[in-house]
CSV table of C-alpha atoms and ligand atoms in Angstrom, one decimal:
chain,number,residue,atom,x,y,z
A,151,MET,CA,-2.6,-3.7,-0.8
A,152,ALA,CA,1.2,-3.9,-1.0
A,153,LYS,CA,3.1,-4.0,2.4
A,154,MET,CA,4.4,-0.5,3.3
A,155,VAL,CA,7.3,0.7,5.3
A,156,LYS,CA,8.2,4.1,6.8
A,157,CYS,CA,11.5,5.6,6.7
A,158,LEU,CA,12.2,6.5,10.3
A,159,VAL,CA,14.6,9.3,9.3
A,160,CYS,CA,12.6,11.3,6.7
A,161,GLY,CA,9.1,9.9,7.3
A,162,ALA,CA,8.5,8.9,3.7
A,163,VAL,CA,6.1,5.9,3.4
A,164,PHE,CA,6.7,3.5,0.5
A,165,GLU,CA,6.5,-0.1,-0.6
A,166,GLU,CA,8.5,-2.8,1.3
A,167,GLY,CA,11.5,-4.2,-0.7
A,168,ALA,CA,13.3,-0.8,-1.6
A,169,GLU,CA,17.0,-1.0,-1.0
A,170,VAL,CA,17.3,2.6,0.0
A,171,CYS,CA,14.7,5.2,0.9
A,172,PRO,CA,13.6,6.9,-2.3
A,173,VAL,CA,13.7,10.3,-0.7
A,174,CYS,CA,16.6,10.5,1.8
A,175,GLY,CA,18.7,7.6,0.5
A,176,VAL,CA,19.2,5.7,4.0
A,177,GLY,CA,19.2,1.9,4.1
A,178,PRO,CA,16.6,-0.6,5.2
A,179,GLU,CA,17.9,-0.7,8.7
A,180,ASN,CA,15.9,2.6,9.1
A,181,PHE,CA,12.7,1.2,7.8
A,182,GLU,CA,9.8,0.2,9.9
A,183,PRO,CA,6.7,-1.7,8.7
A,184,VAL,CA,3.6,0.6,8.9
A,185,GLU,CA,0.0,-0.4,8.6
A,186,VAL,CA,-1.6,2.1,6.2
A,187,GLU,CA,-4.9,2.6,7.8
A,188,GLU,CA,-8.0,2.3,5.4
A,189,SER,CA,-10.1,5.1,6.4
A,190,GLY,CA,-13.4,3.2,6.1
A,191,PHE,CA,-14.9,6.5,4.8
A,192,SER,CA,-16.7,6.2,1.4
A,193,LYS,CA,-18.8,8.7,-0.4
A,194,ASP,CA,-19.2,8.2,-4.1
A,195,THR,CA,-20.3,11.4,-5.9
A,196,ASP,CA,-20.0,13.0,-9.4
A,197,GLU,CA,-18.0,15.9,-8.0
A,198,LYS,CA,-15.0,17.4,-9.8
A,199,PHE,CA,-11.8,17.5,-7.8
A,200,VAL,CA,-9.1,19.7,-9.4
A,201,ILE,CA,-5.6,19.4,-7.8
A,202,LEU,CA,-3.1,22.2,-8.9
A,203,GLY,CA,0.5,21.1,-8.8
A,204,GLY,CA,2.2,17.8,-9.8
A,205,GLY,CA,4.3,17.0,-6.8
A,206,PRO,CA,4.0,14.6,-4.0
A,207,ALA,CA,1.3,16.5,-2.3
A,208,ALA,CA,-0.8,16.5,-5.4
A,209,LYS,CA,-0.4,12.8,-6.0
A,210,ALA,CA,-1.1,12.0,-2.3
A,211,ALA,CA,-4.2,14.0,-2.4
A,212,ALA,CA,-5.5,12.4,-5.6
A,213,GLU,CA,-5.0,9.0,-4.0
A,214,ALA,CA,-6.8,9.9,-0.8
A,215,ILE,CA,-9.7,11.2,-2.8
A,216,ARG,CA,-9.9,8.1,-5.0
A,217,GLU,CA,-9.7,5.8,-2.0
A,218,ARG,CA,-12.9,7.5,-0.7
A,219,ASN,CA,-14.7,8.4,-3.8
A,220,LYS,CA,-14.9,5.8,-6.7
A,221,GLU,CA,-17.0,8.0,-9.0
A,222,ALA,CA,-15.6,11.5,-8.8
A,223,VAL,CA,-13.6,13.1,-11.7
A,224,VAL,CA,-10.0,13.7,-10.3
A,225,THR,CA,-7.6,16.0,-12.2
A,226,ILE,CA,-4.1,16.8,-11.6
A,227,ILE,CA,-2.9,20.0,-13.4
A,228,THR,CA,0.9,20.6,-13.6
A,229,MET,CA,3.0,23.0,-15.7
A,230,GLU,CA,5.7,20.4,-15.8
A,231,ASP,CA,5.8,17.8,-18.6
A,232,GLU,CA,6.3,15.0,-16.0
A,233,LEU,CA,4.3,12.7,-13.8
A,234,PRO,CA,4.9,13.5,-10.1
A,235,TYR,CA,8.5,12.6,-9.5
A,236,ASN,CA,11.2,12.1,-6.9
A,237,ARG,CA,12.4,15.7,-6.8
A,238,PRO,CA,15.2,15.1,-4.1
A,239,MET,CA,17.0,12.9,-6.6
A,240,LEU,CA,17.8,15.9,-8.8
A,241,THR,CA,20.8,17.3,-6.8
A,242,LYS,CA,21.9,13.7,-6.0
A,243,ALA,CA,22.2,12.8,-9.8
A,244,LEU,CA,22.6,16.2,-11.4
A,245,LEU,CA,23.9,15.1,-14.8
A,246,ALA,CA,21.9,11.9,-15.0
A,247,ASP,CA,19.2,11.5,-17.8
A,248,HIS,CA,15.9,11.7,-16.0
A,249,SER,CA,13.8,11.3,-19.2
A,250,GLY,CA,11.1,8.6,-19.6
A,251,ASP,CA,9.6,8.9,-16.2
A,252,ALA,CA,12.8,7.5,-14.7
A,253,LEU,CA,12.1,9.3,-11.3
A,254,ALA,CA,8.3,9.0,-11.5
A,255,ILE,CA,6.7,8.2,-8.0
A,256,GLU,CA,4.2,6.0,-9.9
A,257,ALA,CA,4.2,4.9,-13.6
A,258,ALA,CA,1.5,6.1,-16.0
A,259,ASP,CA,-0.6,3.0,-15.5
A,260,TRP,CA,-1.1,3.8,-11.8
A,261,TYR,CA,-2.9,7.1,-12.8
A,262,GLU,CA,-4.9,5.2,-15.5
A,263,LYS,CA,-5.9,2.4,-13.1
A,264,ASN,CA,-7.0,4.9,-10.5
A,265,ARG,CA,-8.7,7.1,-13.2
A,266,ILE,CA,-6.7,10.2,-12.1
A,267,PHE,CA,-6.4,12.4,-15.1
A,268,MET,CA,-3.0,14.1,-15.5
A,269,MET,CA,-3.0,17.3,-17.4
A,270,LYS,CA,0.6,18.0,-17.9
A,271,GLY,CA,2.2,21.2,-19.4
A,272,ALA,CA,-0.7,23.3,-18.2
A,273,ARG,CA,-0.1,26.4,-16.1
A,274,ALA,CA,-2.8,27.6,-13.6
A,275,ILE,CA,-2.9,31.4,-14.1
A,276,ALA,CA,-6.0,32.5,-12.0
A,277,ILE,CA,-8.5,31.1,-9.6
A,278,ASP,CA,-12.1,32.3,-9.2
A,279,THR,CA,-13.4,31.1,-5.8
A,280,ASP,CA,-16.9,32.5,-6.6
A,281,ALA,CA,-17.3,30.8,-9.9
A,282,LYS,CA,-15.2,27.8,-8.7
A,283,SER,CA,-13.0,27.8,-11.8
A,284,VAL,CA,-9.4,27.9,-12.7
A,285,ALA,CA,-8.0,29.7,-15.8
A,286,LEU,CA,-5.2,27.8,-17.5
A,287,GLU,CA,-2.5,28.4,-20.1
A,288,LEU,CA,-1.9,25.4,-22.0
A,289,ALA,CA,1.3,23.9,-23.5
A,290,ASP,CA,0.6,25.3,-27.0
A,291,GLY,CA,0.2,28.8,-25.6
A,292,SER,CA,-3.7,28.7,-25.9
A,293,HIS,CA,-6.0,29.5,-22.9
A,294,GLY,CA,-8.6,27.4,-21.3
A,295,ALA,CA,-10.4,27.0,-18.0
A,296,THR,CA,-11.6,24.3,-15.8
A,297,VAL,CA,-14.3,24.2,-13.0
A,298,TYR,CA,-14.2,22.4,-9.7
A,299,ASP,CA,-16.3,21.4,-6.8
A,300,LYS,CA,-13.3,21.0,-4.6
A,301,LEU,CA,-9.9,22.5,-5.3
A,302,ILE,CA,-6.5,21.5,-3.8
A,303,TYR,CA,-3.7,24.1,-4.2
A,304,ALA,CA,-0.4,22.1,-4.1
A,305,LEU,CA,1.9,24.3,-6.2
A,306,GLY,CA,5.0,23.8,-4.1
A,307,ALA,CA,7.9,26.3,-4.1
A,308,TYR,CA,10.4,27.8,-6.5
A,309,CYS,CA,14.1,28.7,-6.1
A,310,PHE,CA,14.9,32.1,-4.9
A,311,VAL,CA,17.6,33.7,-7.0
A,312,ALA,CA,19.9,35.9,-4.8
A,313,PRO,CA,20.1,39.5,-6.3
A,314,ILE,CA,23.6,39.2,-7.4
A,315,LYS,CA,24.9,41.2,-10.4
A,316,GLY,CA,25.1,38.8,-13.4
A,317,SER,CA,22.6,36.2,-11.8
A,318,GLU,CA,20.4,36.7,-14.9
A,319,LEU,CA,23.1,35.1,-17.1
A,320,GLU,CA,22.3,31.9,-19.0
A,321,HIS,CA,24.9,29.8,-17.3
A,322,VAL,CA,23.6,30.6,-13.8
A,323,MET,CA,21.1,27.9,-12.8
A,324,THR,CA,19.0,26.7,-10.0
A,325,VAL,CA,17.7,23.2,-9.5
A,326,ARG,CA,14.0,22.6,-8.8
A,327,ASN,CA,12.8,20.7,-11.9
A,328,ILE,CA,13.8,17.9,-14.3
A,329,SER,CA,13.9,20.7,-16.9
A,330,ASP,CA,16.7,22.5,-15.0
A,331,THR,CA,18.9,19.3,-15.1
A,332,VAL,CA,18.4,19.0,-18.8
A,333,ARG,CA,19.6,22.7,-19.3
A,334,ILE,CA,22.5,22.1,-17.0
A,335,ARG,CA,23.5,19.2,-19.2
A,336,GLU,CA,23.3,21.4,-22.2
A,337,ILE,CA,25.3,24.2,-20.6
A,338,VAL,CA,28.1,21.7,-19.5
A,339,LYS,CA,28.3,20.5,-23.1
A,340,ASP,CA,27.9,23.7,-25.0
A,341,ARG,CA,30.4,25.5,-22.8
A,342,ASP,CA,32.8,22.6,-22.4
A,343,ALA,CA,32.4,23.3,-18.7
A,344,LYS,CA,35.3,22.3,-16.4
A,345,ASN,CA,34.7,24.8,-13.5
A,346,VAL,CA,31.5,25.0,-11.4
A,347,VAL,CA,30.7,27.4,-8.6
A,348,CYS,CA,28.0,26.6,-6.2
A,349,ILE,CA,26.5,29.5,-4.4
A,350,GLY,CA,25.0,28.5,-1.1
A,351,GLY,CA,26.4,26.0,1.4
A,352,GLY,CA,23.1,24.5,2.3
A,353,VAL,CA,22.0,20.9,1.6
A,354,MET,CA,21.2,21.4,-2.1
A,355,GLY,CA,24.3,23.4,-2.8
A,356,LEU,CA,26.5,20.9,-1.1
A,357,GLU,CA,24.8,17.9,-2.8
A,358,GLY,CA,25.2,19.6,-6.1
A,359,ALA,CA,28.9,20.4,-5.2
A,360,SER,CA,29.6,16.8,-4.3
A,361,THR,CA,27.9,15.4,-7.4
A,362,MET,CA,29.7,17.8,-9.8
A,363,ARG,CA,33.1,17.0,-8.1
A,364,ASP,CA,32.4,13.2,-8.4
A,365,GLU,CA,31.9,14.0,-12.2
A,366,GLY,CA,35.3,15.4,-12.3
A,367,PHE,CA,34.7,19.2,-12.4
A,368,ASN,CA,36.6,21.7,-10.4
A,369,VAL,CA,34.2,22.9,-7.8
A,370,THR,CA,34.1,26.0,-5.5
A,371,VAL,CA,31.4,26.4,-2.9
A,372,LEU,CA,30.7,30.1,-1.8
A,373,GLU,CA,28.8,30.4,1.5
A,374,THR,CA,28.1,33.8,2.9
A,375,SER,CA,28.0,32.7,6.6
A,376,PRO,CA,31.0,31.5,8.6
A,377,PHE,CA,30.0,27.8,8.4
A,378,LEU,CA,28.6,25.3,5.9
A,379,LEU,CA,25.0,24.1,6.7
A,380,PRO,CA,24.9,26.8,9.4
A,381,ARG,CA,21.2,26.2,10.3
A,382,GLN,CA,21.4,22.5,10.8
A,383,LEU,CA,25.0,21.8,12.1
A,384,ASP,CA,27.0,22.9,15.1
A,385,ASN,CA,30.4,24.5,14.4
A,386,GLU,CA,32.3,21.3,15.1
A,387,ALA,CA,30.3,19.2,12.4
A,388,SER,CA,30.4,22.0,9.9
A,389,THR,CA,34.2,22.3,10.2
A,390,MET,CA,34.6,18.5,9.8
A,391,LEU,CA,32.3,18.7,6.8
A,392,ARG,CA,34.3,21.5,5.3
A,393,GLU,CA,37.5,19.5,5.8
A,394,LEU,CA,36.0,16.5,4.2
A,395,ALA,CA,35.0,18.6,1.1
A,396,GLU,CA,38.4,20.1,0.9
A,397,SER,CA,40.0,16.6,1.0
A,398,LYS,CA,37.9,15.6,-2.0
A,399,GLY,CA,39.2,18.6,-3.8
A,400,VAL,CA,36.2,21.1,-3.4
A,401,ASN,CA,37.4,24.6,-2.8
A,402,THR,CA,35.0,26.0,0.0
A,403,ILE,CA,35.0,29.7,0.8
A,404,THR,CA,33.0,30.8,3.9
A,405,ASN,CA,32.2,34.4,4.7
A,406,ALA,CA,32.1,34.9,1.0
A,407,LYS,CA,31.1,38.5,-0.2
A,408,ILE,CA,30.1,38.0,-3.8
A,409,LYS,CA,30.6,41.0,-6.1
A,410,GLU,CA,29.5,39.8,-9.4
A,411,ILE,CA,29.0,36.8,-11.7
A,412,THR,CA,30.6,37.2,-15.1
A,413,GLY,CA,30.6,35.1,-18.2
A,414,ASP,CA,33.4,32.9,-16.9
A,415,ALA,CA,33.8,33.6,-13.2
A,416,VAL,CA,32.3,34.6,-9.9
A,417,LEU,CA,34.1,37.6,-8.5
A,418,LEU,CA,34.4,38.3,-4.8
A,419,GLU,CA,34.7,41.7,-3.2
A,420,ASP,CA,38.3,40.8,-1.9
A,421,GLY,CA,39.4,40.4,-5.5
A,422,THR,CA,39.2,36.6,-5.6
A,423,SER,CA,38.1,35.3,-9.0
A,424,CYS,CA,36.5,31.8,-9.0
A,425,PRO,CA,36.4,30.4,-12.6
A,426,ALA,CA,32.9,29.1,-13.6
A,427,GLU,CA,31.4,28.0,-16.8
A,428,LEU,CA,28.4,26.9,-14.7
A,429,VAL,CA,27.0,28.5,-11.7
A,430,LEU,CA,24.6,26.5,-9.4
A,431,MET,CA,22.6,28.9,-7.2
A,432,SER,CA,21.1,27.4,-4.0
A,433,THR,CA,20.0,30.3,-2.0
A,434,GLY,CA,16.6,29.2,-0.7
A,435,MET,CA,13.1,28.4,-1.7
A,436,ARG,CA,9.9,30.5,-1.8
A,437,PRO,CA,6.4,29.1,-1.8
A,438,TYR,CA,4.1,29.7,-4.8
A,439,THR,CA,1.5,31.9,-3.2
A,440,GLN,CA,0.7,34.5,-5.8
A,441,LEU,CA,-2.3,32.7,-7.3
A,442,ALA,CA,-3.9,32.2,-3.9
A,443,GLU,CA,-3.2,35.8,-2.9
A,444,GLU,CA,-4.8,37.0,-6.2
A,445,ALA,CA,-7.9,34.9,-5.5
A,446,GLY,CA,-8.3,36.4,-2.0
A,447,ILE,CA,-7.1,33.3,-0.1
A,448,ALA,CA,-5.4,34.1,3.1
A,449,VAL,CA,-1.5,34.0,2.7
A,450,ASP,CA,1.0,34.8,5.5
A,451,ARG,CA,4.2,34.1,3.5
A,452,TRP,CA,2.7,30.7,2.9
A,453,VAL,CA,-0.9,29.7,2.1
A,454,SER,CA,-2.5,29.5,5.6
A,455,VAL,CA,-4.3,26.3,6.4
A,456,ASP,CA,-5.7,24.7,9.5
A,457,ASP,CA,-5.0,21.1,10.6
A,458,HIS,CA,-7.6,19.9,8.1
A,459,MET,CA,-5.7,21.7,5.3
A,460,ARG,CA,-8.6,24.1,4.8
A,461,THR,CA,-7.7,27.6,3.4
A,462,SER,CA,-9.7,30.6,4.1
A,463,ALA,CA,-11.8,30.0,1.0
A,464,GLY,CA,-14.6,27.5,1.0
A,465,SER,CA,-14.0,24.3,-0.9
A,466,VAL,CA,-10.3,25.1,-1.3
A,467,TYR,CA,-7.5,23.1,0.5
A,468,ALA,CA,-3.9,23.5,0.3
A,469,ALA,CA,-0.9,21.1,1.0
A,470,GLY,CA,2.9,20.7,0.6
A,471,ASP,CA,5.7,23.2,0.3
A,472,CYS,CA,3.3,26.2,-0.6
A,473,CYS,CA,1.5,26.1,2.8
A,474,ALA,CA,1.9,26.6,6.5
A,475,VAL,CA,-0.2,24.6,9.0
A,476,ASP,CA,-1.1,26.8,11.9
A,477,GLY,CA,1.7,29.1,10.9
A,478,GLN,CA,4.4,26.3,10.5
A,479,PRO,CA,5.7,25.7,7.0
A,480,GLN,CA,6.0,22.1,5.8
A,481,ALA,CA,9.0,22.1,3.4
A,482,PHE,CA,9.9,18.4,3.3
A,483,TRP,CA,8.9,15.5,1.2
A,484,ALA,CA,7.2,13.5,3.9
A,485,GLN,CA,5.3,16.5,5.1
A,486,ALA,CA,4.1,17.2,1.5
A,487,GLU,CA,2.8,13.7,1.2
A,488,ALA,CA,1.1,13.7,4.6
A,489,THR,CA,-0.5,17.1,4.1
A,490,GLY,CA,-1.6,16.0,0.6
A,491,ARG,CA,-3.3,12.9,2.1
A,492,VAL,CA,-5.1,15.0,4.7
A,493,ALA,CA,-6.2,17.6,2.1
A,494,GLY,CA,-7.5,14.9,-0.2
A,495,ALA,CA,-9.3,13.1,2.6
A,496,ASN,CA,-11.1,16.2,4.0
A,497,ALA,CA,-11.9,17.5,0.4
A,498,ALA,CA,-13.6,14.1,-0.2
A,499,GLY,CA,-15.8,14.6,2.9
A,500,ASP,CA,-13.7,12.7,5.5
A,501,ASP,CA,-12.7,14.2,8.9
A,502,VAL,CA,-8.9,13.8,9.2
A,503,ALA,CA,-6.6,16.0,11.2
A,504,TYR,CA,-2.9,16.4,10.3
A,505,GLU,CA,-0.5,15.2,13.0
A,506,LYS,CA,2.7,17.3,12.5
A,507,ILE,CA,5.8,15.3,11.6
A,508,GLY,CA,9.4,16.4,11.9
A,509,SER,CA,11.9,15.7,9.2
A,510,ALA,CA,15.6,15.2,9.6
A,511,LEU,CA,18.4,16.5,7.4
A,512,VAL,CA,20.2,13.5,5.8
A,513,MET,CA,22.9,14.2,3.3
A,514,HIS,CA,25.4,12.0,1.5
A,515,ALA,CA,28.1,14.2,0.1
A,516,PHE,CA,32.0,14.3,0.0
A,517,GLY,CA,32.2,10.6,0.7
A,518,THR,CA,30.5,11.0,4.2
A,519,ALA,CA,27.0,11.0,5.5
A,520,VAL,CA,25.5,13.7,7.7
A,521,PHE,CA,22.4,13.6,9.9
A,522,ALA,CA,20.8,16.4,11.8
A,523,LEU,CA,17.5,16.6,13.7
A,524,GLY,CA,16.3,19.2,16.3
A,525,THR,CA,18.3,21.9,17.7
A,526,ASN,CA,22.0,22.4,16.8
A,527,GLY,CA,22.7,24.1,20.0
A,528,LYS,CA,22.9,27.6,18.5
A,529,SER,CA,20.8,30.7,19.1
A,530,GLN,CA,19.3,32.9,16.4
A,531,ASP,CA,22.6,34.8,15.8
A,532,GLY,CA,24.5,31.7,15.3
A,533,SER,CA,26.4,31.8,18.7
A,534,SER,CA,26.3,28.7,21.0
A,535,ASP,CA,23.2,28.9,23.3
A,536,PRO,CA,24.1,28.2,27.0
A,537,LYS,CA,20.7,26.8,27.4
A,538,TYR,CA,21.7,23.5,25.9
A,539,ARG,CA,24.0,20.9,27.3
A,540,LEU,CA,26.2,19.1,24.8
A,541,GLU,CA,27.5,15.5,24.9
A,542,SER,CA,29.7,14.8,22.0
A,543,SER,CA,32.4,12.4,20.7
A,544,LYS,CA,34.8,12.7,17.8
A,545,ASP,CA,36.9,10.3,16.0
A,546,ASP,CA,39.1,12.1,13.6
A,547,LYS,CA,40.8,9.1,12.2
A,548,ALA,CA,37.5,7.4,11.3
A,549,GLY,CA,35.9,10.7,10.3
A,550,ASN,CA,33.0,10.3,12.9
A,551,TYR,CA,31.3,12.9,15.0
A,552,ALA,CA,28.3,12.5,17.3
A,553,ALA,CA,26.5,15.4,19.2
A,554,ARG,CA,23.6,15.2,21.5
A,555,TYR,CA,21.9,18.4,22.7
A,556,TYR,CA,19.9,18.4,25.9
A,557,ASP,CA,17.6,21.0,27.3
A,558,GLU,CA,17.7,20.0,31.0
A,559,ASP,CA,17.2,16.2,30.7
A,560,LYS,CA,15.3,16.4,27.4
A,561,LEU,CA,17.1,15.3,24.3
A,562,VAL,CA,16.3,18.0,21.8
A,563,GLY,CA,18.9,17.7,19.1
A,564,GLY,CA,21.2,15.3,17.5
A,565,ILE,CA,23.9,15.5,14.9
A,566,LEU,CA,26.0,12.7,13.3
A,567,VAL,CA,28.8,12.8,10.7
A,568,GLY,CA,30.2,9.6,9.3
A,569,ASP,CA,28.8,6.8,11.3
A,570,LEU,CA,25.0,7.2,11.2
A,571,SER,CA,24.1,3.9,13.1
A,572,ALA,CA,22.7,5.9,16.0
A,573,MET,CA,20.3,7.6,13.5
A,574,PRO,CA,17.1,5.4,14.2
A,575,GLU,CA,17.6,5.6,18.0
A,576,LEU,CA,18.0,9.5,17.8
A,577,THR,CA,15.1,9.9,15.4
A,578,LYS,CA,12.9,8.1,18.0
A,579,SER,CA,14.2,9.8,21.1
A,580,ILE,CA,14.6,13.4,20.2
A,581,GLU,CA,11.7,15.5,21.5
A,582,PHE,CA,10.6,18.8,19.9
P,29,FAD,C1,16.9,19.4,-5.5
P,29,FAD,C2,16.0,19.2,-4.3
P,29,FAD,C3,16.4,18.3,-3.3
P,29,FAD,C4,15.6,18.0,-2.2
P,29,FAD,N1,15.9,17.0,-1.3
P,29,FAD,C5,15.0,16.7,-0.3
P,29,FAD,C6,15.5,15.7,0.7
P,29,FAD,O1,16.6,15.1,0.7
P,29,FAD,N2,14.5,15.3,1.6
P,29,FAD,C7,13.3,16.0,1.7
P,29,FAD,O2,12.4,15.7,2.5
P,29,FAD,N3,13.0,17.0,0.8
P,29,FAD,C8,13.8,17.3,-0.2
P,29,FAD,N4,13.4,18.3,-1.1
P,29,FAD,C9,12.1,19.0,-0.9
P,29,FAD,C10,10.9,18.1,-1.6
P,29,FAD,O3,11.3,17.9,-2.8
P,29,FAD,C11,9.7,19.0,-1.5
P,29,FAD,O4,9.4,19.2,-0.1
P,29,FAD,C12,8.5,18.4,-2.2
P,29,FAD,O5,8.8,18.1,-3.5
P,29,FAD,C13,7.3,19.3,-2.0
P,29,FAD,O6,6.3,18.8,-2.7
P,29,FAD,P1,5.1,19.6,-3.2
P,29,FAD,O7,4.0,18.6,-3.9
P,29,FAD,O8,4.5,20.5,-2.2
P,29,FAD,O9,5.7,20.5,-4.3
P,29,FAD,P2,6.5,20.2,-5.6
P,29,FAD,O10,7.2,19.0,-5.5
P,29,FAD,O11,7.4,21.5,-5.8
P,29,FAD,O12,5.4,20.2,-6.8
P,29,FAD,C14,4.7,21.3,-7.2
P,29,FAD,C15,4.4,21.2,-8.6
P,29,FAD,O13,3.5,22.2,-9.1
P,29,FAD,C16,3.9,22.8,-10.3
P,29,FAD,N5,3.3,24.2,-10.4
P,29,FAD,C17,3.8,25.3,-9.8
P,29,FAD,N6,3.0,26.4,-10.1
P,29,FAD,C18,2.2,25.9,-11.0
P,29,FAD,C19,1.1,26.5,-11.8
P,29,FAD,N7,0.9,27.8,-11.7
P,29,FAD,N8,0.3,25.7,-12.5
P,29,FAD,C20,0.6,24.4,-12.6
P,29,FAD,N9,1.6,23.8,-12.0
P,29,FAD,C21,2.4,24.5,-11.2
P,29,FAD,C22,5.4,22.8,-10.1
P,29,FAD,O14,6.0,22.9,-11.4
P,29,FAD,C23,5.6,21.4,-9.5
P,29,FAD,O15,5.6,20.4,-10.5
P,29,FAD,C24,14.2,18.6,-2.1
P,29,FAD,C25,13.9,19.6,-3.1
P,29,FAD,C26,14.8,19.8,-4.1
P,29,FAD,C27,14.3,20.8,-5.2
């Protein structure tokens, strides 16, 4: 087996030799060799394992099953026309051509070698847990069905579209799938776009804004709260990031009250008009739970699973962005892979408990890098929480900021802007 390393920042596990982490983009100084434990469990059966969804959770589940069962039929069903791919790259390379499996986690021959059947362009439309079957809508519009002995529900999440007047217009896009980036490239070309408005000052909105600015567009970011990345950064770091964005020519408007999106602008309630031939909306994700709910599987905003990734329905497991483990959502790449591995292992008859993993924010944008893990020292309402003690340093000239938040003597949060050299140490020492 190839030697594997783990990214200490985002938790992704991948083959040794990569120049950057394929998920969060940090360099090899943040990689640590890991022993990928062989489970030792083996049970060859002629069971049918059906995995719904074609993301990292699905791929990891399929791999975990095949490691334990050499005979079973393993099928991944995805409505995308792609092999499971590196989704985080989409906002980092928004206008790139991602065709030809350029972002695929594994090439097609990996699936062939492992006898994992990829059913692309097929949408699951209903699950019958009594009959153990899944109804499908195929790429050509026809309908079909498949039966399973064990089902893994790994449908991921979709972008929430804020209910703003005009959000249904064709030049208003969200970014979740490769097909979204294809459409964005078409819009840019067809509309000879020069102006882009990014609604939402979270990670994906800012990554998208930075990428589009680097491509030469006039970019405006609209954020409804008073600060960029308000949930991850403290006010000092947010302000610094905003200044850096502005210095790169990105217009940032916080406390934005959006009135309407028109064919060529986004209008604010104070009368400001932000020109836009393309609008990128990054206003949050929602888990795909509808199919589970309709099948009578327990859902509490996310598909509910225990630490073995078991849902409330017998023989049905769930993993990735769509699920919450003991009530806690798992919305990062490394968590999708880890929950997928656990779901696959247990579906195959093994007994593996999920050990929760945290995941850090790492963002490269506006010529700087940002890291945040744990608390940002704020309470729910966004004000600074006196419970936390802050130790911070700032070097305006170098564009560096470092903050450590303590709860009594326990390090519970860290934020870095610019110089990320303390990242591995922070990742190891922050306690949750
Ligand atoms: C632009 C972007 C940037 C990101 N950046 C980062 C980052 O820097 N770091 C990080 O840790 N995470 C990042 N993430 C989050 C990360 O990509 C997700 O946590 C991860 O992809 C979740 O994996 P998953 O397998 O649960 O779901 P997904 O990757 O969403 O895969 C689910 C698949 O199921 C398919 N599907 C849905 N419904 C059906 C159906 N009815 N029938 C058939 N197929 C269906 C979907 O089309 C999709 O292909 C980013 C996400 C996006 C969108």
